[in-house]
Amino acid sequence: MQHKKVGNLTFLTFPDLEHHQGLLHAISTRQGGVSSDNYSSLNLGFHVGDKHDRVKRNHQIVSQSLRFDLSSLVSCQQVHHHSIACIDKRYHKKDCFLPDNALPETDGLVTDVPGITLMTRYADCVPLLFYSPKTHTVALAHAGWKGTLGHIGPKTVELLTREFKCQRQDIHAALGPSIGPCCYEISNKMAVQAAKELVKGEAYSKELPGRKLLFNLWQANKEELYRAGIREENLSCAKICTSCNVDQFFSYRKEKQLTGRFGAFIGLREQ
Ligand SMILES: [Zn+2]
């Protein structure tokens, strides 16, 4: 990934998604915001115990740095499920980044409307970003444990092909910073569940001495996307563990649940 400094903020971008005319994409980090303590400082989560006005101000700071219209930023109330919403032009200028307006019970967003920016929020779960250059369609999905086992990645690809006429071989996909195979400990019960729900699902769990089980969410999501028809050359993975890098990212596990959220952003600029 590439680090980009804009004023006090640092964003991460994927080389594979750069240089597409009109495409905006970024992963935010912790620095440059106005929140304090465990939310320090660029917390974008409204529901985590931080002050509403500070979180709102952090969204303003991000929108100014990335140069998108904040009122046309669309987010969803992520519930670790696998519902994906199609965002049309009615969502323009509706302040859907605010908790009352965010799409309820939704973990994925898709749009082809220029001027709308999609956003999902993270602290360990895997951000999935999608872009189809031929149809100018973008998508985001929130793939934590439940989302991954619920096949949210392949479901997003399915929706892109069905509703937006994208071709699987043209879709670019990227996995953002999230808890890595170095740190993501799971229970025996979860390993059994993964083996049942995912093709070759037993391959993603690794037992360490002391019977500690670690799970590879990155590999699981990558294999799921390959099976959904994404080409290997079109799939990027940040390979950045949030739990190992709490100076840069919020980590729900490492910070014992009291932490903020960083954001994944993707959208089409109005030409
Ligand atoms: Zn780690």
PDB file of C-alpha atoms and ligand atoms in Angstrom:
ATOM      1  CA  MET A   1       0.000   0.000   0.000  1.00  0.00           C
ATOM      2  CA  GLN A   2       1.030   3.586  -0.444  1.00  0.00           C
ATOM      3  CA  HIS A   3       1.031   6.136   2.373  1.00  0.00           C
ATOM      4  CA  LYS A   4      -0.274   9.558   1.423  1.00  0.00           C
ATOM      5  CA  LYS A   5       0.080  12.583   3.650  1.00  0.00           C
ATOM      6  CA  VAL A   6      -2.567  15.290   3.316  1.00  0.00           C
ATOM      7  CA  GLY A   7      -1.953  17.984   5.923  1.00  0.00           C
ATOM      8  CA  ASN A   8      -1.953  16.223   9.324  1.00  0.00           C
ATOM      9  CA  LEU A   9      -3.649  13.129   7.944  1.00  0.00           C
ATOM     10  CA  THR A  10      -2.161   9.945   6.531  1.00  0.00           C
ATOM     11  CA  PHE A  11      -4.205   7.797   4.167  1.00  0.00           C
ATOM     12  CA  LEU A  12      -3.382   4.474   2.602  1.00  0.00           C
ATOM     13  CA  THR A  13      -4.151   3.667  -1.012  1.00  0.00           C
ATOM     14  CA  PHE A  14      -3.761   0.593  -3.203  1.00  0.00           C
ATOM     15  CA  PRO A  15      -1.406   0.936  -6.202  1.00  0.00           C
ATOM     16  CA  ASP A  16      -3.811  -1.198  -8.289  1.00  0.00           C
ATOM     17  CA  LEU A  17      -6.646   1.306  -7.729  1.00  0.00           C
ATOM     18  CA  GLU A  18      -4.542   4.387  -8.441  1.00  0.00           C
ATOM     19  CA  HIS A  19      -4.531   6.021 -11.853  1.00  0.00           C
ATOM     20  CA  HIS A  20      -8.123   5.215 -12.697  1.00  0.00           C
ATOM     21  CA  GLN A  21      -9.700   8.374 -14.026  1.00  0.00           C
ATOM     22  CA  GLY A  22     -12.300   9.729 -11.614  1.00  0.00           C
ATOM     23  CA  LEU A  23     -11.857   7.057  -8.912  1.00  0.00           C
ATOM     24  CA  LEU A  24     -11.436   8.119  -5.298  1.00  0.00           C
ATOM     25  CA  HIS A  25     -10.344   5.557  -2.739  1.00  0.00           C
ATOM     26  CA  ALA A  26      -8.542   5.601   0.618  1.00  0.00           C
ATOM     27  CA  ILE A  27      -8.169   3.952   4.013  1.00  0.00           C
ATOM     28  CA  SER A  28      -7.955   6.436   6.879  1.00  0.00           C
ATOM     29  CA  THR A  29      -5.522   6.038   9.797  1.00  0.00           C
ATOM     30  CA  ARG A  30      -5.650   7.285  13.396  1.00  0.00           C
ATOM     31  CA  GLN A  31      -3.711  10.522  13.050  1.00  0.00           C
ATOM     32  CA  GLY A  32      -4.984  14.041  12.492  1.00  0.00           C
ATOM     33  CA  GLY A  33      -8.374  13.983  14.207  1.00  0.00           C
ATOM     34  CA  VAL A  34      -9.862  15.727  17.265  1.00  0.00           C
ATOM     35  CA  SER A  35     -10.828  12.743  19.458  1.00  0.00           C
ATOM     36  CA  SER A  36      -8.838  11.860  22.570  1.00  0.00           C
ATOM     37  CA  ASP A  37      -7.881   8.881  24.760  1.00  0.00           C
ATOM     38  CA  ASN A  38      -8.801   5.516  23.260  1.00  0.00           C
ATOM     39  CA  TYR A  39     -10.429   7.302  20.310  1.00  0.00           C
ATOM     40  CA  SER A  40      -7.299   9.263  19.518  1.00  0.00           C
ATOM     41  CA  SER A  41      -7.586  10.808  17.253  1.00  0.00           C
ATOM     42  CA  LEU A  42      -9.341  10.312  13.931  1.00  0.00           C
ATOM     43  CA  ASN A  43     -12.198   8.158  15.236  1.00  0.00           C
ATOM     44  CA  LEU A  44     -15.010   7.730  12.691  1.00  0.00           C
ATOM     45  CA  GLY A  45     -17.277   5.509  14.801  1.00  0.00           C
ATOM     46  CA  PHE A  46     -20.334   7.227  16.314  1.00  0.00           C
ATOM     47  CA  HIS A  47     -21.497   4.264  18.388  1.00  0.00           C
ATOM     48  CA  VAL A  48     -18.300   3.528  20.326  1.00  0.00           C
ATOM     49  CA  GLY A  49     -18.611   5.979  23.240  1.00  0.00           C
ATOM     50  CA  ASP A  50     -16.829   8.997  21.751  1.00  0.00           C
ATOM     51  CA  LYS A  51     -18.393  12.490  21.705  1.00  0.00           C
ATOM     52  CA  HIS A  52     -20.769  12.939  18.724  1.00  0.00           C
ATOM     53  CA  ASP A  53     -19.443  16.396  17.788  1.00  0.00           C
ATOM     54  CA  ARG A  54     -15.851  15.185  17.701  1.00  0.00           C
ATOM     55  CA  VAL A  55     -16.708  12.239  15.477  1.00  0.00           C
ATOM     56  CA  LYS A  56     -18.657  14.564  13.174  1.00  0.00           C
ATOM     57  CA  ARG A  57     -15.693  16.944  13.049  1.00  0.00           C
ATOM     58  CA  ASN A  58     -13.405  14.009  12.144  1.00  0.00           C
ATOM     59  CA  HIS A  59     -15.666  13.225   9.190  1.00  0.00           C
ATOM     60  CA  GLN A  60     -15.425  16.866   8.082  1.00  0.00           C
ATOM     61  CA  ILE A  61     -11.623  16.720   8.298  1.00  0.00           C
ATOM     62  CA  VAL A  62     -11.524  13.569   6.146  1.00  0.00           C
ATOM     63  CA  SER A  63     -13.925  14.996   3.543  1.00  0.00           C
ATOM     64  CA  GLN A  64     -11.830  18.169   3.231  1.00  0.00           C
ATOM     65  CA  SER A  65      -8.592  16.202   2.904  1.00  0.00           C
ATOM     66  CA  LEU A  66      -9.935  13.750   0.331  1.00  0.00           C
ATOM     67  CA  ARG A  67     -12.001  16.483  -1.385  1.00  0.00           C
ATOM     68  CA  PHE A  68     -15.431  14.863  -1.443  1.00  0.00           C
ATOM     69  CA  ASP A  69     -18.850  16.259  -0.555  1.00  0.00           C
ATOM     70  CA  LEU A  70     -19.552  15.229   3.061  1.00  0.00           C
ATOM     71  CA  SER A  71     -23.347  15.441   2.647  1.00  0.00           C
ATOM     72  CA  SER A  72     -23.051  12.780  -0.102  1.00  0.00           C
ATOM     73  CA  LEU A  73     -21.001  10.382   2.024  1.00  0.00           C
ATOM     74  CA  VAL A  74     -23.037   7.185   2.531  1.00  0.00           C
ATOM     75  CA  SER A  75     -22.404   4.717   5.357  1.00  0.00           C
ATOM     76  CA  CYS A  76     -24.312   1.806   6.867  1.00  0.00           C
ATOM     77  CA  GLN A  77     -25.100   0.477  10.337  1.00  0.00           C
ATOM     78  CA  GLN A  78     -22.842  -2.562  10.138  1.00  0.00           C
ATOM     79  CA  VAL A  79     -24.289  -5.576  11.919  1.00  0.00           C
ATOM     80  CA  HIS A  80     -21.893  -8.406  10.903  1.00  0.00           C
ATOM     81  CA  HIS A  81     -24.370  -9.792   8.406  1.00  0.00           C
ATOM     82  CA  HIS A  82     -24.239  -9.899   4.637  1.00  0.00           C
ATOM     83  CA  SER A  83     -26.903  -7.512   3.299  1.00  0.00           C
ATOM     84  CA  ILE A  84     -25.637  -5.238   0.529  1.00  0.00           C
ATOM     85  CA  ALA A  85     -27.433  -2.056  -0.556  1.00  0.00           C
ATOM     86  CA  CYS A  86     -27.477  -0.426  -4.000  1.00  0.00           C
ATOM     87  CA  ILE A  87     -27.017   3.323  -3.606  1.00  0.00           C
ATOM     88  CA  ASP A  88     -28.701   5.433  -6.291  1.00  0.00           C
ATOM     89  CA  LYS A  89     -28.868   9.174  -6.828  1.00  0.00           C
ATOM     90  CA  ARG A  90     -31.564   9.629  -4.167  1.00  0.00           C
ATOM     91  CA  TYR A  91     -28.773   9.331  -1.585  1.00  0.00           C
ATOM     92  CA  HIS A  92     -27.083  12.489  -2.874  1.00  0.00           C
ATOM     93  CA  LYS A  93     -26.718  15.158  -0.158  1.00  0.00           C
ATOM     94  CA  LYS A  94     -28.699  13.189   2.455  1.00  0.00           C
ATOM     95  CA  ASP A  95     -26.029  13.158   5.212  1.00  0.00           C
ATOM     96  CA  CYS A  96     -26.016   9.369   5.284  1.00  0.00           C
ATOM     97  CA  PHE A  97     -22.717   9.337   7.176  1.00  0.00           C
ATOM     98  CA  LEU A  98     -24.647  10.314  10.339  1.00  0.00           C
ATOM     99  CA  PRO A  99     -25.884   7.433  12.518  1.00  0.00           C
ATOM    100  CA  ASP A 100     -29.590   8.282  12.144  1.00  0.00           C
ATOM    101  CA  ASN A 101     -29.348   8.318   8.347  1.00  0.00           C
ATOM    102  CA  ALA A 102     -26.932   5.429   7.754  1.00  0.00           C
ATOM    103  CA  LEU A 103     -28.472   2.393   6.042  1.00  0.00           C
ATOM    104  CA  PRO A 104     -29.835   0.045   8.717  1.00  0.00           C
ATOM    105  CA  GLU A 105     -28.692  -3.581   8.976  1.00  0.00           C
ATOM    106  CA  THR A 106     -26.348  -3.337   6.027  1.00  0.00           C
ATOM    107  CA  ASP A 107     -22.725  -4.459   5.630  1.00  0.00           C
ATOM    108  CA  GLY A 108     -22.090  -3.726   1.966  1.00  0.00           C
ATOM    109  CA  LEU A 109     -22.652  -0.746  -0.346  1.00  0.00           C
ATOM    110  CA  VAL A 110     -22.564  -0.462  -4.148  1.00  0.00           C
ATOM    111  CA  THR A 111     -22.973   2.573  -6.393  1.00  0.00           C
ATOM    112  CA  ASP A 112     -22.313   3.873  -9.884  1.00  0.00           C
ATOM    113  CA  VAL A 113     -23.405   7.436  -9.111  1.00  0.00           C
ATOM    114  CA  PRO A 114     -20.624  10.050  -9.460  1.00  0.00           C
ATOM    115  CA  GLY A 115     -20.455  12.418  -6.517  1.00  0.00           C
ATOM    116  CA  ILE A 116     -21.490   9.813  -3.940  1.00  0.00           C
ATOM    117  CA  THR A 117     -18.719   8.436  -1.708  1.00  0.00           C
ATOM    118  CA  LEU A 118     -19.214   5.129   0.107  1.00  0.00           C
ATOM    119  CA  MET A 119     -17.788   4.489   3.553  1.00  0.00           C
ATOM    120  CA  THR A 120     -17.537   1.511   5.916  1.00  0.00           C
ATOM    121  CA  ARG A 121     -15.907   1.524   9.381  1.00  0.00           C
ATOM    122  CA  TYR A 122     -13.394  -0.871  10.913  1.00  0.00           C
ATOM    123  CA  ALA A 123     -11.398  -2.002  13.931  1.00  0.00           C
ATOM    124  CA  ASP A 124     -10.026  -5.496  12.949  1.00  0.00           C
ATOM    125  CA  CYS A 125     -12.639  -6.682  10.417  1.00  0.00           C
ATOM    126  CA  VAL A 126     -11.551  -6.868   6.776  1.00  0.00           C
ATOM    127  CA  PRO A 127     -12.407  -3.927   4.484  1.00  0.00           C
ATOM    128  CA  LEU A 128     -13.219  -5.166   0.979  1.00  0.00           C
ATOM    129  CA  LEU A 129     -13.043  -2.568  -1.810  1.00  0.00           C
ATOM    130  CA  PHE A 130     -14.279  -3.179  -5.362  1.00  0.00           C
ATOM    131  CA  TYR A 131     -14.022  -1.245  -8.596  1.00  0.00           C
ATOM    132  CA  SER A 132     -15.131  -2.115 -12.100  1.00  0.00           C
ATOM    133  CA  PRO A 133     -13.441   0.312 -14.537  1.00  0.00           C
ATOM    134  CA  LYS A 134     -15.591  -0.685 -17.520  1.00  0.00           C
ATOM    135  CA  THR A 135     -18.927   0.017 -15.840  1.00  0.00           C
ATOM    136  CA  HIS A 136     -17.641   2.643 -13.392  1.00  0.00           C
ATOM    137  CA  THR A 137     -19.083   0.883 -10.393  1.00  0.00           C
ATOM    138  CA  VAL A 138     -17.650   0.866  -6.864  1.00  0.00           C
ATOM    139  CA  ALA A 139     -18.443  -1.193  -3.769  1.00  0.00           C
ATOM    140  CA  LEU A 140     -17.396  -1.738  -0.172  1.00  0.00           C
ATOM    141  CA  ALA A 141     -18.036  -4.659   2.154  1.00  0.00           C
ATOM    142  CA  HIS A 142     -17.399  -5.336   5.836  1.00  0.00           C
ATOM    143  CA  ALA A 143     -15.955  -8.839   6.198  1.00  0.00           C
ATOM    144  CA  GLY A 144     -15.395  -9.823   9.802  1.00  0.00           C
ATOM    145  CA  TRP A 145     -15.842 -13.362  11.077  1.00  0.00           C
ATOM    146  CA  LYS A 146     -19.562 -13.519  10.315  1.00  0.00           C
ATOM    147  CA  GLY A 147     -19.327 -11.594   7.043  1.00  0.00           C
ATOM    148  CA  THR A 148     -16.548 -13.855   5.777  1.00  0.00           C
ATOM    149  CA  LEU A 149     -18.424 -17.028   6.707  1.00  0.00           C
ATOM    150  CA  GLY A 150     -21.570 -15.451   5.229  1.00  0.00           C
ATOM    151  CA  HIS A 151     -19.705 -14.984   1.899  1.00  0.00           C
ATOM    152  CA  ILE A 152     -20.135 -11.206   1.756  1.00  0.00           C
ATOM    153  CA  GLY A 153     -17.254 -10.904  -0.763  1.00  0.00           C
ATOM    154  CA  PRO A 154     -18.739 -13.296  -3.345  1.00  0.00           C
ATOM    155  CA  LYS A 155     -22.211 -11.804  -2.682  1.00  0.00           C
ATOM    156  CA  THR A 156     -20.887  -8.348  -3.558  1.00  0.00           C
ATOM    157  CA  VAL A 157     -19.363  -9.704  -6.785  1.00  0.00           C
ATOM    158  CA  GLU A 158     -22.676 -11.396  -7.559  1.00  0.00           C
ATOM    159  CA  LEU A 159     -24.582  -8.138  -7.082  1.00  0.00           C
ATOM    160  CA  LEU A 160     -22.087  -6.217  -9.232  1.00  0.00           C
ATOM    161  CA  THR A 161     -22.608  -8.665 -12.106  1.00  0.00           C
ATOM    162  CA  ARG A 162     -26.382  -8.934 -11.701  1.00  0.00           C
ATOM    163  CA  GLU A 163     -27.421  -5.326 -11.067  1.00  0.00           C
ATOM    164  CA  PHE A 164     -24.583  -3.348 -12.643  1.00  0.00           C
ATOM    165  CA  LYS A 165     -23.624  -5.670 -15.530  1.00  0.00           C
ATOM    166  CA  CYS A 166     -19.991  -5.887 -14.422  1.00  0.00           C
ATOM    167  CA  GLN A 167     -17.851  -8.727 -15.767  1.00  0.00           C
ATOM    168  CA  ARG A 168     -16.118 -10.720 -13.046  1.00  0.00           C
ATOM    169  CA  GLN A 169     -12.778 -10.671 -14.865  1.00  0.00           C
ATOM    170  CA  ASP A 170     -12.864  -6.844 -14.976  1.00  0.00           C
ATOM    171  CA  ILE A 171     -13.505  -6.286 -11.280  1.00  0.00           C
ATOM    172  CA  HIS A 172     -10.596  -5.081  -9.161  1.00  0.00           C
ATOM    173  CA  ALA A 173     -10.778  -5.968  -5.469  1.00  0.00           C
ATOM    174  CA  ALA A 174      -8.655  -5.076  -2.449  1.00  0.00           C
ATOM    175  CA  LEU A 175      -8.428  -6.178   1.189  1.00  0.00           C
ATOM    176  CA  GLY A 176      -7.570  -3.368   3.605  1.00  0.00           C
ATOM    177  CA  PRO A 177      -5.799  -3.374   6.981  1.00  0.00           C
ATOM    178  CA  SER A 178      -7.402  -5.837   9.417  1.00  0.00           C
ATOM    179  CA  ILE A 179      -6.449  -8.345  12.096  1.00  0.00           C
ATOM    180  CA  GLY A 180      -3.842 -10.664  10.607  1.00  0.00           C
ATOM    181  CA  PRO A 181      -3.050 -14.385  10.827  1.00  0.00           C
ATOM    182  CA  CYS A 182      -0.412 -13.378  13.418  1.00  0.00           C
ATOM    183  CA  CYS A 183      -3.029 -12.204  15.949  1.00  0.00           C
ATOM    184  CA  TYR A 184      -6.540 -13.461  15.156  1.00  0.00           C
ATOM    185  CA  GLU A 185      -7.186 -16.119  17.754  1.00  0.00           C
ATOM    186  CA  ILE A 186     -10.335 -18.211  17.466  1.00  0.00           C
ATOM    187  CA  SER A 187     -11.982 -20.983  19.446  1.00  0.00           C
ATOM    188  CA  ASN A 188     -12.201 -24.655  18.454  1.00  0.00           C
ATOM    189  CA  LYS A 189     -15.891 -24.153  17.831  1.00  0.00           C
ATOM    190  CA  MET A 190     -15.172 -21.332  15.377  1.00  0.00           C
ATOM    191  CA  ALA A 191     -12.606 -23.464  13.526  1.00  0.00           C
ATOM    192  CA  VAL A 192     -15.206 -26.212  13.116  1.00  0.00           C
ATOM    193  CA  GLN A 193     -17.707 -23.636  11.864  1.00  0.00           C
ATOM    194  CA  ALA A 194     -15.203 -22.258   9.292  1.00  0.00           C
ATOM    195  CA  ALA A 195     -14.473 -25.788   8.048  1.00  0.00           C
ATOM    196  CA  LYS A 196     -18.208 -26.254   7.529  1.00  0.00           C
ATOM    197  CA  GLU A 197     -19.099 -22.891   5.942  1.00  0.00           C
ATOM    198  CA  LEU A 198     -16.094 -22.216   3.676  1.00  0.00           C
ATOM    199  CA  VAL A 199     -14.658 -24.323   0.867  1.00  0.00           C
ATOM    200  CA  LYS A 200     -11.397 -25.780   2.243  1.00  0.00           C
ATOM    201  CA  GLY A 201     -12.283 -23.861   5.384  1.00  0.00           C
ATOM    202  CA  GLU A 202     -10.053 -26.027   7.583  1.00  0.00           C
ATOM    203  CA  ALA A 203      -7.002 -24.651   5.732  1.00  0.00           C
ATOM    204  CA  TYR A 204      -7.324 -21.178   7.275  1.00  0.00           C
ATOM    205  CA  SER A 205      -6.941 -22.268  10.900  1.00  0.00           C
ATOM    206  CA  LYS A 206      -3.496 -22.961  12.311  1.00  0.00           C
ATOM    207  CA  GLU A 207      -2.831 -24.547  15.685  1.00  0.00           C
ATOM    208  CA  LEU A 208       0.137 -23.279  17.652  1.00  0.00           C
ATOM    209  CA  PRO A 209       1.827 -24.975  20.604  1.00  0.00           C
ATOM    210  CA  GLY A 210      -0.397 -24.578  23.650  1.00  0.00           C
ATOM    211  CA  ARG A 211      -3.445 -25.349  21.495  1.00  0.00           C
ATOM    212  CA  LYS A 212      -3.894 -21.734  20.517  1.00  0.00           C
ATOM    213  CA  LEU A 213      -5.780 -21.451  17.200  1.00  0.00           C
ATOM    214  CA  LEU A 214      -5.095 -18.652  14.749  1.00  0.00           C
ATOM    215  CA  PHE A 215      -7.311 -17.890  11.748  1.00  0.00           C
ATOM    216  CA  ASN A 216      -6.287 -16.307   8.446  1.00  0.00           C
ATOM    217  CA  LEU A 217      -9.123 -13.953   7.445  1.00  0.00           C
ATOM    218  CA  TRP A 218      -7.028 -12.544   4.591  1.00  0.00           C
ATOM    219  CA  GLN A 219      -6.506 -15.912   2.899  1.00  0.00           C
ATOM    220  CA  ALA A 220     -10.131 -16.904   3.488  1.00  0.00           C
ATOM    221  CA  ASN A 221     -11.428 -13.733   1.814  1.00  0.00           C
ATOM    222  CA  LYS A 222      -8.921 -13.945  -1.025  1.00  0.00           C
ATOM    223  CA  GLU A 223      -9.865 -17.557  -1.822  1.00  0.00           C
ATOM    224  CA  GLU A 224     -13.560 -16.658  -1.623  1.00  0.00           C
ATOM    225  CA  LEU A 225     -13.031 -13.852  -4.154  1.00  0.00           C
ATOM    226  CA  TYR A 226     -10.974 -16.021  -6.514  1.00  0.00           C
ATOM    227  CA  ARG A 227     -13.755 -18.563  -6.482  1.00  0.00           C
ATOM    228  CA  ALA A 228     -16.205 -15.740  -7.269  1.00  0.00           C
ATOM    229  CA  GLY A 229     -14.237 -15.029 -10.446  1.00  0.00           C
ATOM    230  CA  ILE A 230     -11.884 -12.232  -9.420  1.00  0.00           C
ATOM    231  CA  ARG A 231      -8.569 -12.578 -11.246  1.00  0.00           C
ATOM    232  CA  GLU A 232      -5.401 -12.961  -9.241  1.00  0.00           C
ATOM    233  CA  GLU A 233      -3.799  -9.926 -10.925  1.00  0.00           C
ATOM    234  CA  ASN A 234      -6.839  -7.822  -9.947  1.00  0.00           C
ATOM    235  CA  LEU A 235      -6.781  -8.704  -6.245  1.00  0.00           C
ATOM    236  CA  SER A 236      -4.657  -6.760  -3.741  1.00  0.00           C
ATOM    237  CA  CYS A 237      -4.140  -7.347  -0.035  1.00  0.00           C
ATOM    238  CA  ALA A 238      -2.740  -4.682   2.286  1.00  0.00           C
ATOM    239  CA  LYS A 239      -1.224  -7.359   4.576  1.00  0.00           C
ATOM    240  CA  ILE A 240      -1.264  -4.864   7.453  1.00  0.00           C
ATOM    241  CA  CYS A 241      -2.371  -6.249  10.812  1.00  0.00           C
ATOM    242  CA  THR A 242      -4.432  -3.747  12.841  1.00  0.00           C
ATOM    243  CA  SER A 243      -3.606  -5.506  16.128  1.00  0.00           C
ATOM    244  CA  CYS A 244       0.157  -5.228  15.434  1.00  0.00           C
ATOM    245  CA  ASN A 245      -0.188  -1.573  14.379  1.00  0.00           C
ATOM    246  CA  VAL A 246      -2.371   0.212  16.944  1.00  0.00           C
ATOM    247  CA  ASP A 247      -0.306   3.364  16.461  1.00  0.00           C
ATOM    248  CA  GLN A 248      -1.849   3.602  12.990  1.00  0.00           C
ATOM    249  CA  PHE A 249      -5.159   1.741  13.233  1.00  0.00           C
ATOM    250  CA  PHE A 250      -7.904   1.023  15.749  1.00  0.00           C
ATOM    251  CA  SER A 251      -7.991  -2.598  16.943  1.00  0.00           C
ATOM    252  CA  TYR A 252     -11.032  -3.932  18.802  1.00  0.00           C
ATOM    253  CA  ARG A 253      -9.162  -6.947  20.130  1.00  0.00           C
ATOM    254  CA  LYS A 254      -5.827  -5.378  20.987  1.00  0.00           C
ATOM    255  CA  GLU A 255      -7.470  -2.413  22.742  1.00  0.00           C
ATOM    256  CA  LYS A 256      -9.903  -4.615  24.636  1.00  0.00           C
ATOM    257  CA  GLN A 257     -12.985  -3.339  22.801  1.00  0.00           C
ATOM    258  CA  LEU A 258     -12.644   0.289  23.940  1.00  0.00           C
ATOM    259  CA  THR A 259     -11.471   1.885  20.722  1.00  0.00           C
ATOM    260  CA  GLY A 260     -12.492   3.920  17.671  1.00  0.00           C
ATOM    261  CA  ARG A 261     -13.026   3.071  14.012  1.00  0.00           C
ATOM    262  CA  PHE A 262     -11.106   3.960  10.877  1.00  0.00           C
ATOM    263  CA  GLY A 263     -12.764   4.193   7.495  1.00  0.00           C
ATOM    264  CA  ALA A 264     -12.579   2.714   4.021  1.00  0.00           C
ATOM    265  CA  PHE A 265     -13.723   5.134   1.311  1.00  0.00           C
ATOM    266  CA  ILE A 266     -14.487   4.636  -2.356  1.00  0.00           C
ATOM    267  CA  GLY A 267     -16.394   6.738  -4.869  1.00  0.00           C
ATOM    268  CA  LEU A 268     -16.537   8.246  -8.324  1.00  0.00           C
ATOM    269  CA  ARG A 269     -15.710  11.905  -8.645  1.00  0.00           C
ATOM    270  CA  GLU A 270     -18.064  14.160 -10.591  1.00  0.00           C
ATOM    271  CA  GLN A 271     -16.216  15.088 -13.786  1.00  0.00           C
TER     272      GLN A 271
HETATM  273 ZN    ZN B   1      -0.777  -9.099  14.126  1.00  0.00          ZN
END
